[in-house]
Structures are given as structure tokens and as C-alpha cells.
Coordinates of C-alpha atoms and ligand atoms in Angstrom, one line a residue:
Chain A
M1 CA 11.5 -14.7 156.6
S2 CA 11.7 -13.0 160.3
R3 CA 14.3 -16.0 161.6
F4 CA 16.7 -14.9 158.9
R5 CA 16.4 -12.0 158.8
R6 CA 17.2 -11.5 162.9
F7 CA 20.4 -14.0 161.6
L8 CA 21.0 -11.3 159.1
R9 CA 21.7 -9.2 162.6
T10 CA 24.1 -11.4 164.7
P11 CA 26.8 -10.3 163.2
E12 CA 28.8 -13.8 164.6
A13 CA 26.9 -15.5 163.2
V14 CA 27.1 -13.6 159.2
A15 CA 30.7 -13.8 159.6
G16 CA 30.7 -17.7 160.1
A17 CA 27.9 -18.5 157.0
I18 CA 30.4 -15.6 154.6
I19 CA 33.1 -17.7 155.9
L20 CA 31.4 -21.8 155.4
A21 CA 30.1 -20.0 151.8
A22 CA 33.5 -19.8 150.9
L23 CA 34.3 -22.7 152.2
I24 CA 31.7 -24.7 150.1
A25 CA 32.2 -23.1 146.9
M26 CA 36.0 -23.8 146.8
A27 CA 35.1 -27.8 147.3
L28 CA 32.1 -27.6 144.8
S29 CA 34.6 -25.3 142.8
A30 CA 37.5 -27.2 143.5
S31 CA 37.1 -29.3 140.1
L32 CA 36.5 -26.3 138.0
L33 CA 39.2 -24.1 138.8
F34 CA 41.9 -27.2 139.5
P35 CA 41.0 -29.6 136.7
G36 CA 43.4 -32.6 136.6
D37 CA 45.4 -34.1 140.4
P38 CA 46.3 -31.8 142.2
Q39 CA 49.3 -33.5 143.3
A40 CA 50.5 -33.8 140.4
I41 CA 53.9 -31.5 139.9
A42 CA 52.7 -28.0 138.6
G43 CA 56.1 -25.8 138.7
P44 CA 59.6 -25.4 140.9
A45 CA 59.4 -27.4 144.5
L46 CA 59.4 -24.3 147.1
L47 CA 57.9 -21.3 145.2
P48 CA 57.1 -19.2 147.9
P49 CA 53.5 -16.8 147.7
F50 CA 52.5 -14.7 145.5
Q51 CA 56.0 -14.7 142.8
D52 CA 54.4 -16.2 139.9
W53 CA 50.3 -15.3 139.5
S54 CA 49.5 -19.0 137.6
L55 CA 51.2 -20.5 140.8
P56 CA 49.6 -17.4 143.6
L57 CA 50.3 -19.6 146.7
G58 CA 52.9 -21.1 145.5
T59 CA 54.2 -25.0 145.4
D60 CA 55.2 -26.6 148.5
R61 CA 58.6 -29.5 148.5
L62 CA 57.8 -31.1 145.4
G63 CA 56.3 -28.4 143.7
R64 CA 52.5 -28.9 143.8
D65 CA 50.5 -26.1 143.6
V66 CA 49.3 -25.0 147.4
L67 CA 46.4 -23.7 146.1
A68 CA 45.0 -25.9 144.3
E69 CA 45.9 -28.4 147.1
L70 CA 43.3 -25.8 149.4
F71 CA 41.0 -26.3 147.7
H72 CA 41.2 -29.4 147.3
G73 CA 42.1 -30.6 150.8
A74 CA 39.2 -28.0 151.4
R75 CA 36.5 -31.2 150.1
T76 CA 37.7 -34.3 152.5
S77 CA 37.3 -31.4 155.6
L78 CA 34.2 -30.3 155.0
A79 CA 32.6 -33.8 153.7
V80 CA 34.9 -36.5 156.5
G81 CA 33.9 -33.5 158.9
L82 CA 29.7 -33.4 157.4
A83 CA 29.2 -37.0 156.3
A84 CA 31.5 -37.7 160.5
A85 CA 29.0 -34.9 162.4
A86 CA 25.6 -37.0 160.3
A87 CA 26.6 -40.1 161.5
A88 CA 27.4 -39.4 164.9
L89 CA 24.0 -37.6 165.5
V90 CA 21.7 -40.4 163.2
V91 CA 23.6 -43.6 165.5
G92 CA 23.7 -40.7 168.6
S93 CA 20.0 -40.5 167.8
V94 CA 19.0 -43.6 167.5
V95 CA 20.9 -45.0 170.7
G96 CA 19.3 -42.1 172.5
T97 CA 15.6 -42.9 171.2
L98 CA 16.0 -46.7 172.3
A99 CA 17.5 -46.8 176.0
G100 CA 15.6 -43.9 177.1
F101 CA 12.1 -44.9 175.5
A102 CA 13.2 -48.6 176.5
D103 CA 13.6 -49.1 179.9
G104 CA 15.3 -51.7 182.3
L105 CA 17.7 -54.0 180.1
V106 CA 17.8 -52.5 177.0
D107 CA 18.7 -48.9 178.5
E108 CA 20.8 -50.4 181.2
V109 CA 22.7 -52.8 177.8
L110 CA 22.4 -49.1 175.8
M111 CA 23.9 -47.0 178.1
R112 CA 26.6 -49.2 179.6
I113 CA 29.0 -49.0 176.2
T114 CA 28.0 -45.1 175.9
E115 CA 29.5 -45.1 178.8
A116 CA 32.4 -47.6 177.5
F117 CA 32.9 -45.2 174.6
Q118 CA 33.2 -42.1 176.6
T119 CA 35.8 -43.1 178.8
V120 CA 37.7 -44.1 176.2
P121 CA 38.8 -40.1 174.5
S122 CA 37.6 -39.9 171.4
F123 CA 41.0 -38.8 169.3
L124 CA 42.2 -42.6 171.0
L125 CA 39.6 -44.6 170.3
A126 CA 39.6 -42.8 166.1
L127 CA 43.5 -43.4 166.2
A128 CA 43.3 -46.8 167.0
F129 CA 40.2 -47.5 164.7
V130 CA 42.2 -46.1 161.8
S131 CA 45.3 -47.3 162.0
V132 CA 44.6 -51.0 162.4
V133 CA 41.5 -51.1 160.1
G134 CA 43.9 -48.6 157.2
P135 CA 43.6 -44.7 156.2
S136 CA 40.1 -44.4 153.8
L137 CA 38.1 -41.7 153.3
G138 CA 35.1 -43.6 154.9
I139 CA 37.4 -45.5 157.6
V140 CA 38.7 -41.7 158.7
V141 CA 34.7 -40.8 158.7
I142 CA 33.7 -43.7 160.5
A143 CA 36.5 -43.2 163.3
I144 CA 35.8 -40.0 163.9
A145 CA 32.3 -41.1 164.6
L146 CA 32.6 -43.3 167.1
G147 CA 34.1 -40.9 169.5
T148 CA 31.4 -38.7 168.6
W149 CA 27.7 -40.2 168.5
T150 CA 28.1 -40.7 172.5
G151 CA 27.2 -36.5 173.2
P152 CA 24.0 -36.6 170.6
A153 CA 22.6 -39.8 172.9
R154 CA 23.4 -39.1 175.7
V155 CA 21.3 -35.6 175.6
A156 CA 19.1 -38.0 173.1
R157 CA 18.4 -40.5 176.2
A158 CA 17.4 -36.8 178.0
E159 CA 15.1 -35.5 175.8
V160 CA 13.1 -39.0 175.2
L161 CA 13.2 -39.6 179.3
S162 CA 10.9 -36.4 179.6
I163 CA 8.2 -36.9 176.3
R164 CA 7.7 -39.8 177.3
E165 CA 5.8 -39.1 179.9
R166 CA 4.0 -36.5 178.2
D167 CA 0.2 -37.1 177.4
Y168 CA 0.4 -37.6 173.8
V169 CA 3.0 -41.1 174.3
A170 CA 0.4 -42.5 176.3
S171 CA -2.3 -42.1 173.3
A172 CA -0.8 -42.9 171.0
R173 CA 0.1 -46.4 172.6
A174 CA -3.3 -46.0 174.0
V175 CA -4.4 -46.2 169.7
G176 CA -2.0 -49.1 169.2
M177 CA 0.8 -47.2 167.8
H178 CA 3.4 -50.1 167.7
P179 CA 6.6 -49.3 170.4
L180 CA 8.7 -49.0 168.5
A181 CA 6.5 -46.4 165.3
I182 CA 6.1 -44.0 169.1
A183 CA 9.8 -43.7 169.3
F184 CA 11.1 -42.8 166.0
R185 CA 7.9 -40.9 165.2
E186 CA 6.3 -39.7 167.6
V187 CA 9.0 -39.0 170.3
L188 CA 12.6 -38.7 168.1
P189 CA 11.5 -35.8 165.6
N190 CA 10.8 -34.3 169.0
A191 CA 14.2 -34.8 170.9
L192 CA 15.5 -33.4 168.0
P193 CA 15.9 -30.1 168.9
P194 CA 18.9 -30.3 171.2
V195 CA 20.6 -33.1 169.2
L196 CA 20.7 -30.5 166.7
A197 CA 21.7 -27.9 168.3
M198 CA 25.4 -29.9 168.9
S199 CA 25.5 -30.4 165.1
S200 CA 27.5 -27.5 164.5
V201 CA 30.2 -28.7 167.5
I202 CA 30.2 -31.7 166.7
V203 CA 31.1 -30.8 163.1
A204 CA 33.6 -28.9 163.9
A205 CA 35.5 -31.1 166.2
A206 CA 35.0 -33.3 163.7
I207 CA 36.6 -31.2 161.0
L208 CA 39.9 -30.7 163.5
T209 CA 39.8 -34.8 164.4
E210 CA 40.9 -35.5 160.8
A211 CA 43.5 -32.8 160.3
A212 CA 44.7 -34.3 163.1
L213 CA 44.7 -37.9 162.2
S214 CA 45.6 -36.2 158.3
F215 CA 48.7 -34.6 160.8
L216 CA 49.8 -37.5 161.7
G217 CA 49.7 -39.6 158.3
L218 CA 46.1 -41.9 159.1
G219 CA 43.9 -39.6 156.6
D220 CA 43.2 -41.6 153.0
P221 CA 46.1 -41.0 151.2
N222 CA 44.3 -40.9 147.4
R223 CA 43.4 -37.1 149.4
V224 CA 44.7 -34.1 150.0
T225 CA 44.2 -33.4 153.5
W226 CA 45.1 -29.9 155.0
G227 CA 45.9 -32.0 158.1
G228 CA 48.7 -33.5 155.4
M229 CA 49.1 -30.2 154.1
I230 CA 50.7 -29.3 157.7
A231 CA 52.5 -31.4 158.1
E232 CA 54.7 -31.6 155.0
G233 CA 55.4 -28.0 155.7
R234 CA 56.7 -29.2 159.1
A235 CA 60.0 -30.8 157.5
V236 CA 60.3 -26.8 155.9
L237 CA 59.4 -25.3 158.7
R238 CA 61.9 -22.7 158.7
T239 CA 62.5 -21.9 155.1
A240 CA 59.3 -21.8 153.7
P241 CA 57.0 -21.5 156.7
F242 CA 54.0 -20.7 154.8
L243 CA 53.5 -24.2 153.4
S244 CA 52.3 -24.7 157.6
I245 CA 50.5 -21.5 157.0
V246 CA 48.2 -21.2 155.1
P247 CA 46.3 -24.3 155.5
G248 CA 46.7 -23.8 159.7
I249 CA 44.7 -20.7 158.5
A250 CA 42.3 -22.1 155.9
L251 CA 41.1 -25.1 158.9
V252 CA 41.1 -22.1 162.1
L253 CA 38.7 -19.9 160.1
T254 CA 36.9 -23.2 158.5
V255 CA 36.4 -24.0 161.9
L256 CA 35.6 -20.9 163.2
G257 CA 33.2 -20.9 160.8
V258 CA 31.6 -23.3 161.2
Y259 CA 31.1 -23.0 164.7
L260 CA 29.5 -19.5 164.7
A261 CA 27.0 -20.2 161.7
G262 CA 26.2 -23.3 163.4
E263 CA 26.2 -20.9 167.0
G264 CA 23.8 -18.7 164.8
V265 CA 21.4 -20.9 163.8
V266 CA 20.8 -22.5 166.9
E267 CA 20.5 -19.1 169.2
T268 CA 17.5 -17.9 166.2
T269 CA 16.0 -20.9 166.5
A270 CA 16.4 -21.3 170.5
V271 CA 14.7 -17.8 170.1
R272 CA 12.1 -18.8 167.8
R273 CA 10.9 -22.2 169.9
G274 CA 11.3 -18.9 172.9
L275 CA 8.4 -16.6 172.1
S276 CA 5.9 -19.6 170.6
Chain B
M1 CA -22.6 -59.7 180.5
S2 CA -21.7 -56.2 180.9
L3 CA -18.9 -54.7 179.3
L4 CA -16.3 -54.2 181.6
T5 CA -16.0 -55.8 185.7
V6 CA -13.1 -54.7 186.9
S7 CA -12.3 -56.8 190.8
N8 CA -10.4 -55.8 193.6
L9 CA -8.0 -53.7 191.8
T10 CA -4.8 -52.4 193.9
K11 CA -1.4 -49.9 192.8
R12 CA 0.5 -49.2 194.9
Y13 CA 3.1 -46.7 194.5
P14 CA 6.4 -46.2 196.8
R15 CA 6.3 -42.7 198.6
G16 CA 8.7 -41.8 201.4
G17 CA 10.1 -45.0 201.3
K18 CA 6.6 -46.1 202.0
S19 CA 3.9 -47.5 199.5
I20 CA 0.4 -45.5 199.7
A21 CA -2.0 -48.0 197.3
A22 CA -3.6 -44.9 195.2
V23 CA -6.1 -47.6 193.9
D24 CA -7.2 -50.0 197.0
D25 CA -9.5 -52.9 196.5
V26 CA -11.3 -51.4 193.9
S27 CA -14.1 -53.8 192.3
F28 CA -16.8 -52.3 189.7
H29 CA -18.6 -53.5 187.2
I30 CA -20.0 -51.5 183.0
D31 CA -22.3 -52.5 181.3
P32 CA -22.7 -51.9 177.2
G33 CA -24.0 -48.2 176.6
E34 CA -23.5 -47.3 180.3
T35 CA -22.3 -44.5 181.7
L36 CA -20.1 -45.0 184.6
A37 CA -18.5 -41.9 186.8
L38 CA -15.9 -41.9 189.1
A39 CA -16.0 -39.1 191.0
G40 CA -14.0 -37.7 194.1
P41 CA -11.1 -35.1 195.4
S42 CA -8.1 -34.3 194.0
G43 CA -5.5 -38.0 194.8
S44 CA -8.4 -40.2 195.0
G45 CA -7.3 -42.3 192.7
K46 CA -9.3 -41.8 189.3
S47 CA -6.7 -41.1 186.7
T48 CA -5.1 -44.3 188.1
I49 CA -8.4 -46.0 188.1
A50 CA -8.3 -45.2 184.9
R51 CA -4.3 -45.2 183.5
L52 CA -4.7 -49.4 184.9
V53 CA -8.5 -49.7 182.7
L54 CA -6.4 -48.6 179.7
R55 CA -3.1 -51.3 180.4
L56 CA -1.4 -47.7 180.6
I57 CA -0.2 -48.8 184.4
E58 CA 0.6 -51.8 185.7
P59 CA -1.9 -53.1 188.3
D60 CA 0.1 -54.8 192.0
A61 CA -3.4 -56.8 192.4
G62 CA -7.3 -57.2 191.0
R63 CA -8.9 -58.3 187.2
I64 CA -9.7 -56.8 184.9
E65 CA -12.0 -58.0 182.1
F66 CA -13.1 -57.1 178.7
E67 CA -15.9 -58.3 176.4
D68 CA -15.5 -61.5 178.5
N69 CA -11.4 -61.5 178.3
D70 CA -8.7 -61.0 180.6
F71 CA -7.7 -58.1 179.4
L72 CA -4.5 -58.1 182.0
A73 CA -3.5 -61.2 180.6
L74 CA -3.0 -59.8 176.7
S75 CA 0.8 -58.3 175.9
G76 CA 2.1 -57.0 172.1
A77 CA 0.4 -57.4 169.4
S78 CA -2.7 -58.6 170.7
L79 CA -2.8 -56.6 173.7
R80 CA -2.6 -53.4 170.6
A81 CA -4.8 -54.9 168.3
R82 CA -7.9 -55.1 171.6
R83 CA -7.0 -51.2 171.8
A84 CA -9.2 -51.3 169.7
R85 CA -11.6 -51.7 171.9
L86 CA -11.6 -49.3 174.6
Q87 CA -10.4 -45.6 173.4
T88 CA -10.1 -42.6 175.7
V89 CA -10.3 -39.2 175.1
F90 CA -7.7 -37.0 177.8
Q91 CA -8.4 -33.5 179.0
D92 CA -5.3 -31.7 177.7
P93 CA -6.5 -31.7 174.3
L94 CA -3.6 -30.0 173.0
A95 CA -0.9 -32.6 176.0
A96 CA -2.7 -35.1 173.8
F97 CA -1.7 -34.5 170.9
N98 CA 2.0 -34.5 169.6
P99 CA 2.9 -30.9 168.9
R100 CA 3.8 -31.5 164.6
A101 CA 0.4 -33.4 164.5
T102 CA -1.7 -32.6 162.4
V103 CA -5.7 -32.4 162.7
A104 CA -4.9 -35.8 159.1
R105 CA -2.4 -37.6 160.3
V106 CA -4.7 -38.0 163.6
L107 CA -6.9 -39.5 162.4
D108 CA -4.7 -40.9 160.6
D109 CA -2.9 -42.9 163.2
P110 CA -6.1 -45.2 164.3
L111 CA -7.3 -46.2 160.0
R112 CA -4.2 -47.1 160.0
I113 CA -2.8 -49.4 162.7
H114 CA -6.1 -51.5 162.6
G115 CA -6.5 -51.4 159.6
I116 CA -9.5 -50.3 159.2
A117 CA -9.9 -47.8 156.0
S118 CA -7.2 -48.9 153.1
R119 CA -4.4 -45.7 152.6
S120 CA -7.2 -44.1 149.5
E121 CA -10.3 -44.4 151.4
R122 CA -8.7 -43.3 154.4
P123 CA -8.8 -39.4 153.5
R124 CA -12.7 -40.3 153.5
R125 CA -13.0 -41.5 156.1
I126 CA -11.4 -38.7 157.5
A127 CA -13.7 -36.0 156.6
A128 CA -17.0 -38.7 157.9
L129 CA -15.4 -39.2 160.8
L130 CA -14.8 -35.0 161.4
E131 CA -18.3 -34.5 159.7
R132 CA -19.4 -37.4 162.6
V133 CA -18.3 -34.3 166.1
G134 CA -19.3 -31.5 163.8
L135 CA -16.4 -30.5 162.8
A136 CA -15.4 -29.4 158.5
A137 CA -14.2 -31.9 156.9
E138 CA -11.6 -29.3 155.4
L139 CA -10.6 -28.9 159.2
A140 CA -7.9 -32.1 157.9
S141 CA -5.5 -30.2 157.2
R142 CA -4.5 -27.7 159.5
A143 CA -1.7 -28.5 162.2
I144 CA -3.5 -29.6 165.9
H145 CA -2.1 -26.2 167.4
E146 CA -4.1 -24.1 164.6
I147 CA -7.4 -24.8 165.6
S148 CA -9.1 -23.9 168.6
G149 CA -9.6 -26.3 172.6
G150 CA -12.9 -27.1 171.2
Q151 CA -12.1 -27.9 168.5
R152 CA -9.4 -29.9 169.7
Q153 CA -11.6 -32.1 171.9
R154 CA -13.8 -33.1 169.0
V155 CA -10.3 -34.8 167.8
A156 CA -9.6 -36.7 170.2
I157 CA -12.9 -37.9 170.3
A158 CA -12.7 -38.3 166.4
R159 CA -9.1 -40.3 167.5
A160 CA -11.7 -42.3 170.2
I161 CA -13.9 -43.0 167.2
A162 CA -12.3 -44.0 165.1
T163 CA -12.2 -47.5 165.8
K164 CA -15.9 -48.2 167.0
P165 CA -15.2 -48.9 170.7
S166 CA -17.0 -50.2 172.4
L167 CA -16.0 -48.1 175.5
I168 CA -14.9 -44.5 175.9
V169 CA -12.5 -43.5 178.9
L170 CA -12.7 -40.0 179.5
D171 CA -10.8 -38.6 181.6
E172 CA -12.2 -35.2 183.1
A173 CA -12.5 -34.8 179.8
V174 CA -14.7 -31.8 179.8
S175 CA -12.6 -30.1 182.8
A176 CA -10.7 -28.0 180.4
L177 CA -12.7 -26.1 178.9
D178 CA -14.8 -23.6 178.9
V179 CA -19.0 -23.7 179.7
S180 CA -20.4 -22.7 176.6
V181 CA -18.2 -25.6 174.9
R182 CA -18.6 -28.1 178.2
G183 CA -21.7 -28.0 176.7
Q184 CA -21.8 -28.6 173.5
I185 CA -19.3 -31.1 173.4
L186 CA -21.1 -33.0 176.3
H187 CA -24.0 -33.1 174.2
L188 CA -22.0 -34.5 171.5
L189 CA -20.9 -37.7 173.6
L190 CA -25.0 -38.1 174.6
D191 CA -25.4 -38.4 170.7
L192 CA -22.8 -40.6 170.0
Q193 CA -24.1 -43.2 172.9
R194 CA -27.3 -43.1 171.9
Q195 CA -26.5 -43.9 168.5
E196 CA -22.7 -46.3 169.3
R197 CA -23.6 -47.5 172.5
I198 CA -20.8 -46.4 173.3
A199 CA -20.3 -46.8 177.3
Y200 CA -18.4 -44.5 178.8
L201 CA -16.2 -44.2 182.1
F202 CA -16.3 -40.6 183.2
I203 CA -14.2 -39.3 185.2
S204 CA -14.8 -35.5 186.5
H205 CA -14.9 -33.9 189.8
D206 CA -18.1 -31.9 189.1
L207 CA -20.6 -33.4 190.6
G208 CA -23.6 -31.9 188.2
V209 CA -22.2 -32.5 185.1
V210 CA -21.8 -36.0 186.8
R211 CA -25.9 -35.8 187.6
A212 CA -26.4 -34.6 184.4
V213 CA -24.5 -37.6 182.2
A214 CA -24.0 -40.5 184.3
H215 CA -26.0 -44.1 185.3
R216 CA -24.5 -44.4 188.4
V217 CA -21.3 -42.8 189.8
I218 CA -19.1 -43.7 192.2
L219 CA -17.4 -42.4 194.8
L220 CA -14.1 -42.6 195.8
D221 CA -11.7 -41.0 198.6
A222 CA -8.1 -41.5 199.3
G223 CA -8.0 -45.0 196.9
R224 CA -11.0 -47.1 198.0
I225 CA -14.7 -46.9 197.2
A226 CA -17.3 -45.3 199.8
E227 CA -20.2 -44.3 198.0
S228 CA -21.7 -46.2 194.4
G229 CA -24.9 -46.3 193.2
D230 CA -27.7 -43.8 190.5
A231 CA -25.9 -40.7 189.4
R232 CA -28.9 -39.5 191.0
A233 CA -30.2 -40.5 194.4
V234 CA -25.9 -40.5 195.1
I235 CA -25.6 -36.9 194.3
D236 CA -29.3 -35.6 195.5
A237 CA -28.1 -37.3 198.8
P238 CA -24.6 -38.8 199.2
R239 CA -24.2 -40.8 202.9
S240 CA -20.7 -41.1 202.7
A241 CA -18.1 -37.9 204.1
I242 CA -17.1 -37.6 201.6
G243 CA -19.9 -37.4 199.5
K244 CA -21.5 -34.6 200.8
A245 CA -18.0 -32.6 201.7
L246 CA -18.1 -32.6 197.4
L247 CA -21.9 -31.4 197.4
A248 CA -20.8 -29.5 200.4
A249 CA -18.3 -28.3 198.0
A250 CA -20.4 -27.7 194.5
P251 CA -22.1 -24.4 195.3
R252 CA -24.0 -24.1 192.1
L253 CA -26.0 -27.4 192.7
H254 CA -26.1 -27.1 196.4
R255 CA -28.4 -23.9 195.6
T256 CA -31.0 -26.1 193.4
R257 CA -31.8 -28.5 196.7
P258 CA -34.4 -28.0 197.4
Ligands
LIG1 N1 3.3 -41.9 188.6 C1 3.3 -41.7 190.1 N2 3.7 -42.3 191.5 C2 3.4 -41.4 192.4 N3 2.2 -41.3 192.9 C3 1.1 -41.5 191.9 C4 1.7 -41.9 190.6 N4 0.6 -41.3 189.9 C5 -0.5 -41.2 191.2 N5 0.5 -41.1 191.8 C6 -0.5 -41.0 194.0 O1 -1.7 -42.1 193.3 C7 -2.9 -41.0 194.1 C8 -3.6 -41.4 193.1 O2 -4.0 -40.0 192.0 P1 -4.6 -40.0 190.7 O3 -3.7 -39.3 189.8 O4 -4.8 -41.2 190.5 O5 -6.0 -38.6 191.5 P2 -6.9 -39.0 190.9 O6 -8.0 -38.7 191.3 O7 -7.0 -38.3 189.4 O8 -6.1 -36.6 191.4 P3 -7.0 -35.7 190.2 O9 -8.6 -35.4 190.5 O10 -6.5 -34.3 191.1 O11 -6.6 -35.7 188.8 C9 -2.1 -39.4 194.1 O12 -2.1 -39.0 195.7 C10 -0.9 -39.5 193.7 O13 0.5 -38.8 193.9
LIG2 MG1 -6.5 -36.8 187.6

């Protein structure tokens, strides 16, 4: 419990956690509070915010409810961000562990592949992948993960390289354990903490990448996304700036919240590990 | 026929541009139920020999025959299966276990890997192993870092005997323990040897301990065998320079000499 209390004593972490909790609440309650299609027309077009209390944040160019879109967009942002980060962390840890544990050719090949992925800017990679395969939620997740798994892979490999020299790995070999079992049951779990420490940055970056893809019109067309909303609002930026500002603020707060809460968790657990 | 026969074993490591022999043309054998000690100053190659015999590292030259088989010819699954007969206990009992492990998991591994007991039978086998090394069966659910150093070394011994090995390599296995615990662990090892006829390759820098537990001793110096023979005879009256130096550095033994 002291870990939780230490977390509570860090104001940034608490602020991050509150934002994150609000975001999760928005995502979960989206279809309860705003049942039906958020892309359906709900009122007159370009209604400014705070005019009509049934449409508190007004409507966009087509008369769609901005608040409903915001709630449903939270869902997409969170789902894509978490799924892409999870995929990147899993793939990265597995590749890094295999590379670090198998020496020689396997390590060489895996690290060359990692380097090849790293030389291409991750956003360009995502952009190219989506434009070739076509936009859908799953493809967007894969596209983002494609550019982010290399970081976790390098960290996992470095950690595995140091862990595999420890006595307990030699013990496991002497007992007759299979090398893959040693790599994934004995070594990987102990190599994970520094990899997981990267997750807040990875989730935040994934959410931003998703927004950027949607902004460029490469998001899933069947879903409301914040990036798509900003792009929509751009056409009427002078007359109705709120259409871009509202989802923009939501995006900034979300990335900030994820980052702060994630760093808070890492910090408090790291302190605990340092003490024990 | 001896249990383990090592012939002309050599292991080189690169150092400062040239290669240095950590183990240089070493030959010895161990009989069933026998304790052979390796003693020598720090860096003389004791641990390297232990790791070579355990196939944790590969030699540059030499042969290892274990239970009448060419041990160096084994690889993959056949090597892993044969490891059941050749176990080890490391010096630092905390470092030798996965920091996340529990006592039960540590003992479950060898039983599972070598198919010694079915899943339902294993808890009973684990309890029996713990009892065999003088620990309470309730200890099984504890995490490795929640038990004392002496208890941990007993768990390490329990893991080593789980597969009914014929040879256990003990690399400074009692050196990290304090004196009273050391005596108990040595006692346990001797007891196991008497009952199960397990042979030990016993590595120690403590000549007093070597004299008390080993049948024969090999004194190493810079990777080569300097002297070997009956443990008491060699330690009481070493002929090699390194043997004399080691004895002079062991005050307790020195005093008890006539
Ligand atoms: N992985 C390695 N790489 C390079 N040199 C090594 C390696 N392992 C051992 N050596 C060298 O081989 C020699 C023998 O080392 P070893 O660990 O076998 O000595 P030891 O007799 O066990 O010493 P100690 O009593 O300190 O444990 C030393 O000079 C050591 O520096
Ligand atoms: Mg050593």
C-alpha cells in the first residue's frame, strides 16, 4: 500500500491519473450516454458550443453532435493507443529476448531487422503501411506497432544480455531446462521492468500517431477519431475554430495524462525496487 | 570403471591480445561415491573446470567421459536428458535461483523436466525432498528471498538431488555460509553421499574443509595440476610450492600441525 501512497503524494502523477480516469470513463460511457451513431446528424450545422444544452459543445459542419463525437473518439484513441503499445511491447520483448539469448546468427539477423525498421521514421512507416493495406482499426494498430516495437526490442535485448550471465541461468541450464523455456520463463520476466517503463511514452506516442493518421484521412472511416475531427474542423477554422480546438485540447490532455500517470507508476515502482 | 574421466582438458581465454589458458591440459578421474577436491589460489581455474564438466562452457581441447559415454559428444535433447545425472550447487545460493521463484517452483523444475513425477505426485515429492535436506515441508510455498542463506543452500542441494544424480559439482558451495551453518551443510552432504553413493567434485579454497570431506585432492596452479593425491597426505605434507604456500596461508590448519 505504501507504493500507492507514494503515488498519491506525487501531484503530477495524481493529475495524470485523474485525466486518464476521465478518459476511460468517457470511453466506457460513450455508447450509454450517446447511443446510436455519433456520425448521425443531430441538429443544425455549425451550432456554437454552450448555446443549446441538448448539444452542449455544438455541432460540426454536417450538424453532428461534437460532444458525442468527442466521447466516441476517446474510445478509438484509447483502444488504438493501448492495443498498438501492447503489440509493440510484446513483439519487442519477444524479439529482444530471442536476440539476446541466442547468440551468433539469430542475434545478428534479428538485430539487423530491428535496425532496418529503426532507420525508417516510424510515422512514415505507419503512413506507408496504411496507404498500401487500407485503413481499418486493426491495420492502424499494426501500422503504429510496426514503427514502435524496435525500442522495446533493444531495451529487452540489453537487459537479457546482462541477465543471461547470472548464476541462476547457468543453474537452469544445468538442471536441463530447454533454452526457450529458460529465455521466456526465467529470463524474460526479469528483463521486463525497464521495458515496461517505456510503456507510458509508447502509449502516448501511439495515440498521437493515430490522431495524425486520422488527420491525414488514413484512420478507420467508420469510426470517429479526434484526428479526424480536427481535420474536419480545419475547413472552417476561421468561422468555427472550436471544431478543431475541442478535440485538440482533448488530445493534448490525453497524451499528458497518459504520460504523467505512466511516469508516476514507473517512478514509484522504481523507488521501491531501489529500496529493496 | 570410474564415473567421470577428464583427459587433457584445455580452455583458453583471450586476454590483452593473446590467449591465456585458464585450464591447461588437466586430467583426472572420479570414482562412484568418491569426493575429489579441487583446491588452488584464486584464478587457478577451479570454476572453469567445474563449468567445463557441467557443459556450461565448451573446452578447446580434451575429453570428458561420464558414465562410460563421451559427454562432449552430447548435444540438444540428449545432453539435457543426461544432465539429470550430473548436478551442481553454486556458491551464492541467492544468485543461483531466479529472484522470482518460490521454493516449490525451484524443486518442481527438475521433477517436471526429467519426467520424474507426475503433476499430482510432485507436491509430495517436493515435501519429501525438503525433508531429506532437513527442511520443513511448509517452506515450499515461500519465496526464495524469504528464507535464510543456510536454508537456501539446503534447497539448492534438494534441487541437485531431485534427479538422483551420480555426481554433484560443488563450486565453493559452503564458502558463503557462516561457520556453524557450514558444518551442518557439510554433514548433510556427507550423509547424502553415504546413503546414495553420490560422487562430489568439491571445489574449495579452504584446505581445512577439503581435508575433512575429500578423499583425494588436486592442487591447481595457473590452470595446471601442481600436485594430487590422498587429501590428508597432500594437505598435511604438500610437496609442491603452491601447496606449501596454500598451507602457510591457512592459519588454523598450520597451528594444528605437530
Ligand atoms: N569468461 C571468461 N573470460 C575471460 N577470462 C576468464 C573467464 N572466466 C575465467 N577467466 C579467467 O580464467 C582464469 C581462471 O578463472 P576461474 O574462475 O576458473 O578461477 P577460480 O580458480 O575459480 O578462482 P576463484 O577461487 O577466485 O573462484 C582466471 O584468470 C580468469 O580471469
Ligand atoms: Mg571460482
